[in-house]
Coordinates of C-alpha atoms in Angstrom, one line a residue:
X5 CA 21.7 -2.0 -5.9
X6 CA 23.6 -4.7 -7.8
X7 CA 24.3 -6.4 -4.4
X8 CA 20.6 -6.4 -3.6
X9 CA 19.6 -8.0 -6.9
X10 CA 22.4 -10.6 -6.6
X11 CA 21.4 -11.5 -3.0
X12 CA 17.7 -11.8 -3.7
X13 CA 18.4 -13.9 -6.9
X14 CA 19.4 -16.8 -4.6
X15 CA 15.9 -17.4 -3.4
X16 CA 12.9 -19.0 -5.0
X17 CA 10.4 -16.5 -6.7
X18 CA 7.8 -17.0 -3.9
X19 CA 10.4 -16.1 -1.2
X20 CA 11.7 -13.2 -3.4
X21 CA 8.1 -11.9 -3.5
X22 CA 7.7 -12.4 0.3
X23 CA 10.9 -10.5 1.1
X24 CA 10.1 -7.7 -1.3
X25 CA 6.6 -7.2 0.1
X26 CA 7.8 -7.5 3.6
X27 CA 10.0 -4.5 2.7
X28 CA 7.0 -2.6 1.3
X29 CA 5.0 -3.4 4.4
X30 CA 8.0 -2.2 6.5
X31 CA 8.0 1.2 4.7
X32 CA 4.2 1.5 5.5
X33 CA 5.1 0.9 9.1
X34 CA 7.9 3.5 8.8
X35 CA 5.4 6.0 7.6
X36 CA 3.0 5.1 10.3
X37 CA 5.9 5.6 12.8
X38 CA 5.7 9.4 12.2
X39 CA 3.0 9.4 14.7
X40 CA 5.6 9.0 17.5
X41 CA 7.1 12.4 16.4
X42 CA 4.2 14.4 15.1
X43 CA 0.6 14.9 16.2
X44 CA -0.3 16.6 12.9
X45 CA 1.2 16.7 9.4
X46 CA 0.7 19.9 7.4
X47 CA -2.1 19.2 4.8
X48 CA 0.1 20.4 1.9
X49 CA 2.8 17.9 2.9
X50 CA 0.3 15.1 3.1
X51 CA -1.3 16.0 -0.3
X52 CA 2.1 16.2 -1.8
X53 CA 3.0 12.7 -0.6
X54 CA -0.3 11.3 -1.9
X55 CA 0.5 13.0 -5.3
X56 CA 3.9 11.4 -5.4
X57 CA 2.4 8.0 -4.5
X58 CA 0.0 8.5 -7.5
X59 CA 2.8 9.3 -9.8
X60 CA 4.8 6.3 -8.7
X61 CA 1.8 4.0 -9.3
X62 CA 1.1 5.4 -12.8
X63 CA 4.7 5.0 -13.9
X64 CA 4.9 1.5 -12.4
X65 CA 1.7 0.5 -14.2
X66 CA 3.3 1.2 -17.5
X67 CA 7.1 0.7 -17.2
X68 CA 7.0 -2.3 -14.8
X69 CA 3.7 -4.0 -15.9
X70 CA 2.0 -3.0 -19.1
X71 CA 5.1 -2.6 -21.3
X72 CA 6.6 -6.0 -20.2
X73 CA 3.2 -7.6 -20.7
X74 CA 3.0 -6.4 -24.3
X75 CA 6.6 -7.3 -25.0
X76 CA 6.3 -10.8 -23.8
X77 CA 2.9 -11.6 -25.4
X78 CA 4.4 -13.0 -28.7
X79 CA 6.7 -15.2 -26.7
X80 CA 4.1 -16.9 -24.5
X81 CA 0.8 -16.8 -26.5
X82 CA -0.4 -16.8 -30.1
X83 CA -2.7 -13.8 -29.4
X84 CA -2.3 -10.2 -30.8
X85 CA 0.1 -8.2 -28.7
X86 CA -2.5 -5.8 -27.5
X87 CA -5.2 -8.3 -26.5
X88 CA -3.9 -9.8 -23.2
X89 CA -2.9 -6.3 -22.0
X90 CA -6.4 -5.0 -22.8
X91 CA -8.2 -8.0 -21.1
X92 CA -5.9 -7.9 -18.1
X93 CA -6.0 -4.2 -17.7
X94 CA -9.8 -3.9 -17.8
X95 CA -10.2 -6.9 -15.6
X96 CA -7.9 -5.5 -12.9
X97 CA -9.8 -2.2 -12.8
X98 CA -13.2 -4.0 -12.6
X99 CA -11.9 -6.2 -9.8
X100 CA -10.9 -3.2 -7.6
X101 CA -14.1 -1.4 -8.6
X102 CA -16.1 -4.4 -7.3
X103 CA -14.1 -4.5 -4.1
X104 CA -14.6 -0.7 -3.7
X105 CA -18.4 -1.3 -3.8
X106 CA -18.3 -4.2 -1.3
X107 CA -15.5 -3.5 1.2
X108 CA -16.5 -0.9 3.9
X109 CA -13.9 1.9 3.9
X110 CA -13.5 5.6 4.5
X111 CA -11.3 7.9 2.5
X112 CA -8.8 10.2 4.3
X113 CA -10.4 13.3 5.5
X114 CA -13.9 12.0 5.1
X115 CA -16.7 11.8 7.6
X116 CA -18.4 8.6 8.7
X117 CA -21.4 9.5 6.6
X118 CA -19.1 9.4 3.5
X119 CA -18.0 5.8 4.2
X120 CA -18.3 3.6 1.1
X121 CA -19.0 -0.1 0.6
X122 CA -21.6 -2.2 2.5
X123 CA -23.1 -0.2 5.4
X124 CA -21.5 -1.1 8.7
X125 CA -21.2 0.2 12.3
X126 CA -17.4 -0.4 12.3
X127 CA -15.3 2.3 13.9
X128 CA -13.6 5.1 11.9
X129 CA -10.2 3.7 12.5
X130 CA -11.1 0.4 10.9
X131 CA -12.6 2.1 7.9
X132 CA -9.5 4.2 7.4
X133 CA -7.3 1.1 7.5
X134 CA -9.5 -0.7 5.0
X135 CA -9.3 2.2 2.6
X136 CA -5.5 2.0 2.5
X137 CA -5.7 -1.8 2.4
X138 CA -7.7 -1.5 -0.8
X139 CA -4.7 0.4 -2.3
X140 CA -2.2 -2.2 -1.1
X141 CA -3.9 -5.3 -2.7
X142 CA -2.9 -4.5 -6.3
X143 CA 0.5 -3.2 -5.1
X144 CA 1.3 -6.5 -3.4
X145 CA 0.0 -8.4 -6.4
X146 CA 2.1 -6.4 -8.8
X147 CA 5.3 -7.1 -6.9
X148 CA 4.6 -10.8 -6.7
X149 CA 3.8 -11.2 -10.3
X150 CA 6.9 -9.3 -11.3
X151 CA 9.1 -11.7 -9.3
X152 CA 7.2 -14.7 -10.5
X153 CA 7.6 -13.7 -14.1
X154 CA 11.4 -13.7 -13.8
X155 CA 11.6 -17.5 -13.5
X156 CA 10.4 -17.9 -17.1
X157 CA 13.5 -16.3 -18.5
X158 CA 11.8 -13.7 -20.7
X159 CA 13.9 -10.7 -21.7
X160 CA 11.1 -8.3 -20.6
X161 CA 11.0 -9.8 -17.1
X162 CA 14.2 -9.2 -15.1
X163 CA 15.1 -9.4 -11.4
X164 CA 16.3 -5.8 -11.6
X165 CA 12.9 -4.6 -12.8
X166 CA 11.1 -6.5 -10.1
X167 CA 13.4 -5.0 -7.4
X168 CA 12.8 -1.5 -8.9
X169 CA 9.1 -2.0 -8.7
X170 CA 9.4 -3.1 -5.0
X171 CA 11.4 0.0 -4.2
X172 CA 9.0 2.2 -6.0
X173 CA 6.0 0.7 -4.2
X174 CA 7.8 1.0 -0.9
X175 CA 8.5 4.7 -1.5
X176 CA 4.8 5.4 -2.1
X177 CA 3.7 3.3 0.9
X178 CA 5.4 5.8 3.3
X179 CA 2.7 8.5 3.0
X180 CA 0.0 5.8 3.2
X181 CA 1.1 4.7 6.6
X182 CA 1.3 8.3 7.9
X183 CA -2.1 9.2 6.3
X184 CA -3.8 6.7 8.7
X185 CA -1.8 6.9 11.9
X186 CA -1.4 10.7 12.2
X187 CA -5.1 11.6 11.7
X188 CA -6.0 8.9 14.3
X189 CA -3.5 10.4 16.7
X190 CA -5.0 13.9 16.1
X191 CA -8.4 12.5 17.0
X192 CA -7.1 11.5 20.4
X193 CA -6.0 7.9 19.9
X194 CA -2.8 6.8 21.7
X195 CA 0.5 6.9 19.6
X196 CA 0.9 3.1 19.9
X197 CA -2.6 2.3 18.8
X198 CA -2.5 4.8 16.0
X199 CA 0.8 3.3 14.8
X200 CA -0.7 -0.2 15.0
X201 CA -3.6 0.8 12.7
X202 CA -1.3 2.7 10.3
X203 CA 1.0 -0.3 9.7
X204 CA -1.9 -2.8 9.6
X205 CA -3.0 -1.5 6.2
X206 CA 0.2 -3.0 4.7
X207 CA -0.3 -6.6 5.9
X208 CA -2.1 -7.6 2.7
X209 CA 1.0 -6.9 0.5
X210 CA 3.0 -10.0 1.6
X211 CA -0.1 -12.1 1.2
X212 CA -1.0 -11.0 -2.3
X213 CA 2.7 -10.8 -3.2
X214 CA 3.2 -14.5 -2.6
X215 CA -0.1 -15.4 -4.2
X216 CA 0.8 -13.4 -7.3
X217 CA 4.2 -15.1 -7.6
X218 CA 2.8 -18.6 -7.2
X219 CA 0.0 -18.0 -9.7
X220 CA 2.4 -17.2 -12.5
X221 CA 5.1 -19.7 -11.7
X222 CA 3.5 -22.7 -13.6
X223 CA 1.2 -20.8 -15.9
X224 CA 3.5 -19.1 -18.5
X225 CA 0.7 -18.1 -20.9
X226 CA -1.0 -16.1 -18.1
X227 CA 1.9 -13.8 -17.5
X228 CA 0.8 -10.9 -19.7
X229 CA -2.7 -11.1 -18.4
X230 CA -1.4 -11.1 -14.7
X231 CA 0.9 -8.1 -15.2
X232 CA -1.8 -6.1 -17.0
X233 CA -4.4 -7.1 -14.3
X234 CA -2.1 -5.6 -11.6
X235 CA -1.6 -2.4 -13.8
X236 CA -5.4 -1.9 -14.2
X237 CA -6.0 -2.4 -10.5
X238 CA -3.3 0.2 -9.7
X239 CA -4.6 2.8 -12.2
X240 CA -8.1 2.4 -10.8
X241 CA -6.8 3.2 -7.3
X242 CA -5.0 6.2 -8.5
X243 CA -7.9 7.7 -10.4
X244 CA -10.7 6.8 -8.0
X245 CA -8.9 7.4 -4.7
X246 CA -5.4 8.9 -4.5
X247 CA -5.8 11.9 -6.8
X248 CA -9.3 12.9 -5.5
X249 CA -8.1 12.6 -1.9
X250 CA -5.0 14.7 -2.7
X251 CA -7.2 17.4 -4.4
X252 CA -9.7 17.5 -1.6
X253 CA -8.1 20.5 0.1
X254 CA -7.5 22.7 -3.0
X255 CA -3.7 22.0 -3.5
X256 CA -4.1 20.9 -7.1
X257 CA -1.0 22.6 -8.5
X258 CA 1.2 21.1 -5.7
X259 CA -0.3 17.7 -6.2
X260 CA 0.3 17.8 -10.0
X261 CA 3.9 18.7 -9.5
X262 CA 4.2 15.8 -7.0
X263 CA 2.6 13.4 -9.4
X264 CA 5.2 14.3 -12.0
X265 CA 8.0 13.9 -9.4
X266 CA 6.7 10.5 -8.4
X267 CA 6.3 9.4 -12.0
X268 CA 9.9 10.5 -12.8
X269 CA 11.4 8.7 -9.8
X270 CA 9.7 5.4 -10.8
X271 CA 10.5 5.8 -14.4
X272 CA 14.2 6.3 -13.6
X273 CA 14.2 3.3 -11.2
X274 CA 12.7 1.0 -13.7
X275 CA 14.7 2.0 -16.7
X276 CA 18.0 2.1 -14.7
X277 CA 17.5 -1.2 -13.0
X278 CA 15.2 -3.1 -15.5

């Protein structure tokens, strides 16, 4: 792991964010690639993976985003420690809530009649991809902001913590890719086409990763707001989409254990590397 952090330290923050989010996109594609081996994934396995993804996102929101935001506030602003975190956190959640109302999308396992956002005649495959894309916007933003923050030399923002966040986001992207491609294959779509749609949901991560890094490079006082914004966006996705989707089939106990497992993995990654 030290070799990875040393290698990536040689690039500019924007390039670091790009490399890291290309990795997370790649793991999404890896998950989507399960469609070449399986026509169906057992529902308990899928729910367990979604629960793990939720746990990773919850842990990342605190350990990688909110805690550093609170710690760096006295160093970059004259505001109370809690205020930027509060403003950023609420703003991030409201941003994704607004997107959720506007962007047409369909949750995993839902029918076309349950599609959310602006009414549209788009195909089910597109709506499924857009649902996972909605998850990936705050994830890409979080990774980008984490790498961009390192350049300011603050003790609470380290390259190790940014790498840990990228690894954690990558781990939870695996089930998201599979959760799009495999259901589409089960419905009769070809393997190649189902894979294409599954990996396509991750394309926004490099875009928002680079945007997040660039946004905080020259605006030091905005760092705690940006980190907290990403945290609020991620927690909204967990509560509004991931956990309800994982609970849809009655596997609540399994999902709860998986959430704890995902949280533990991300906590260890962040504390060990950050």
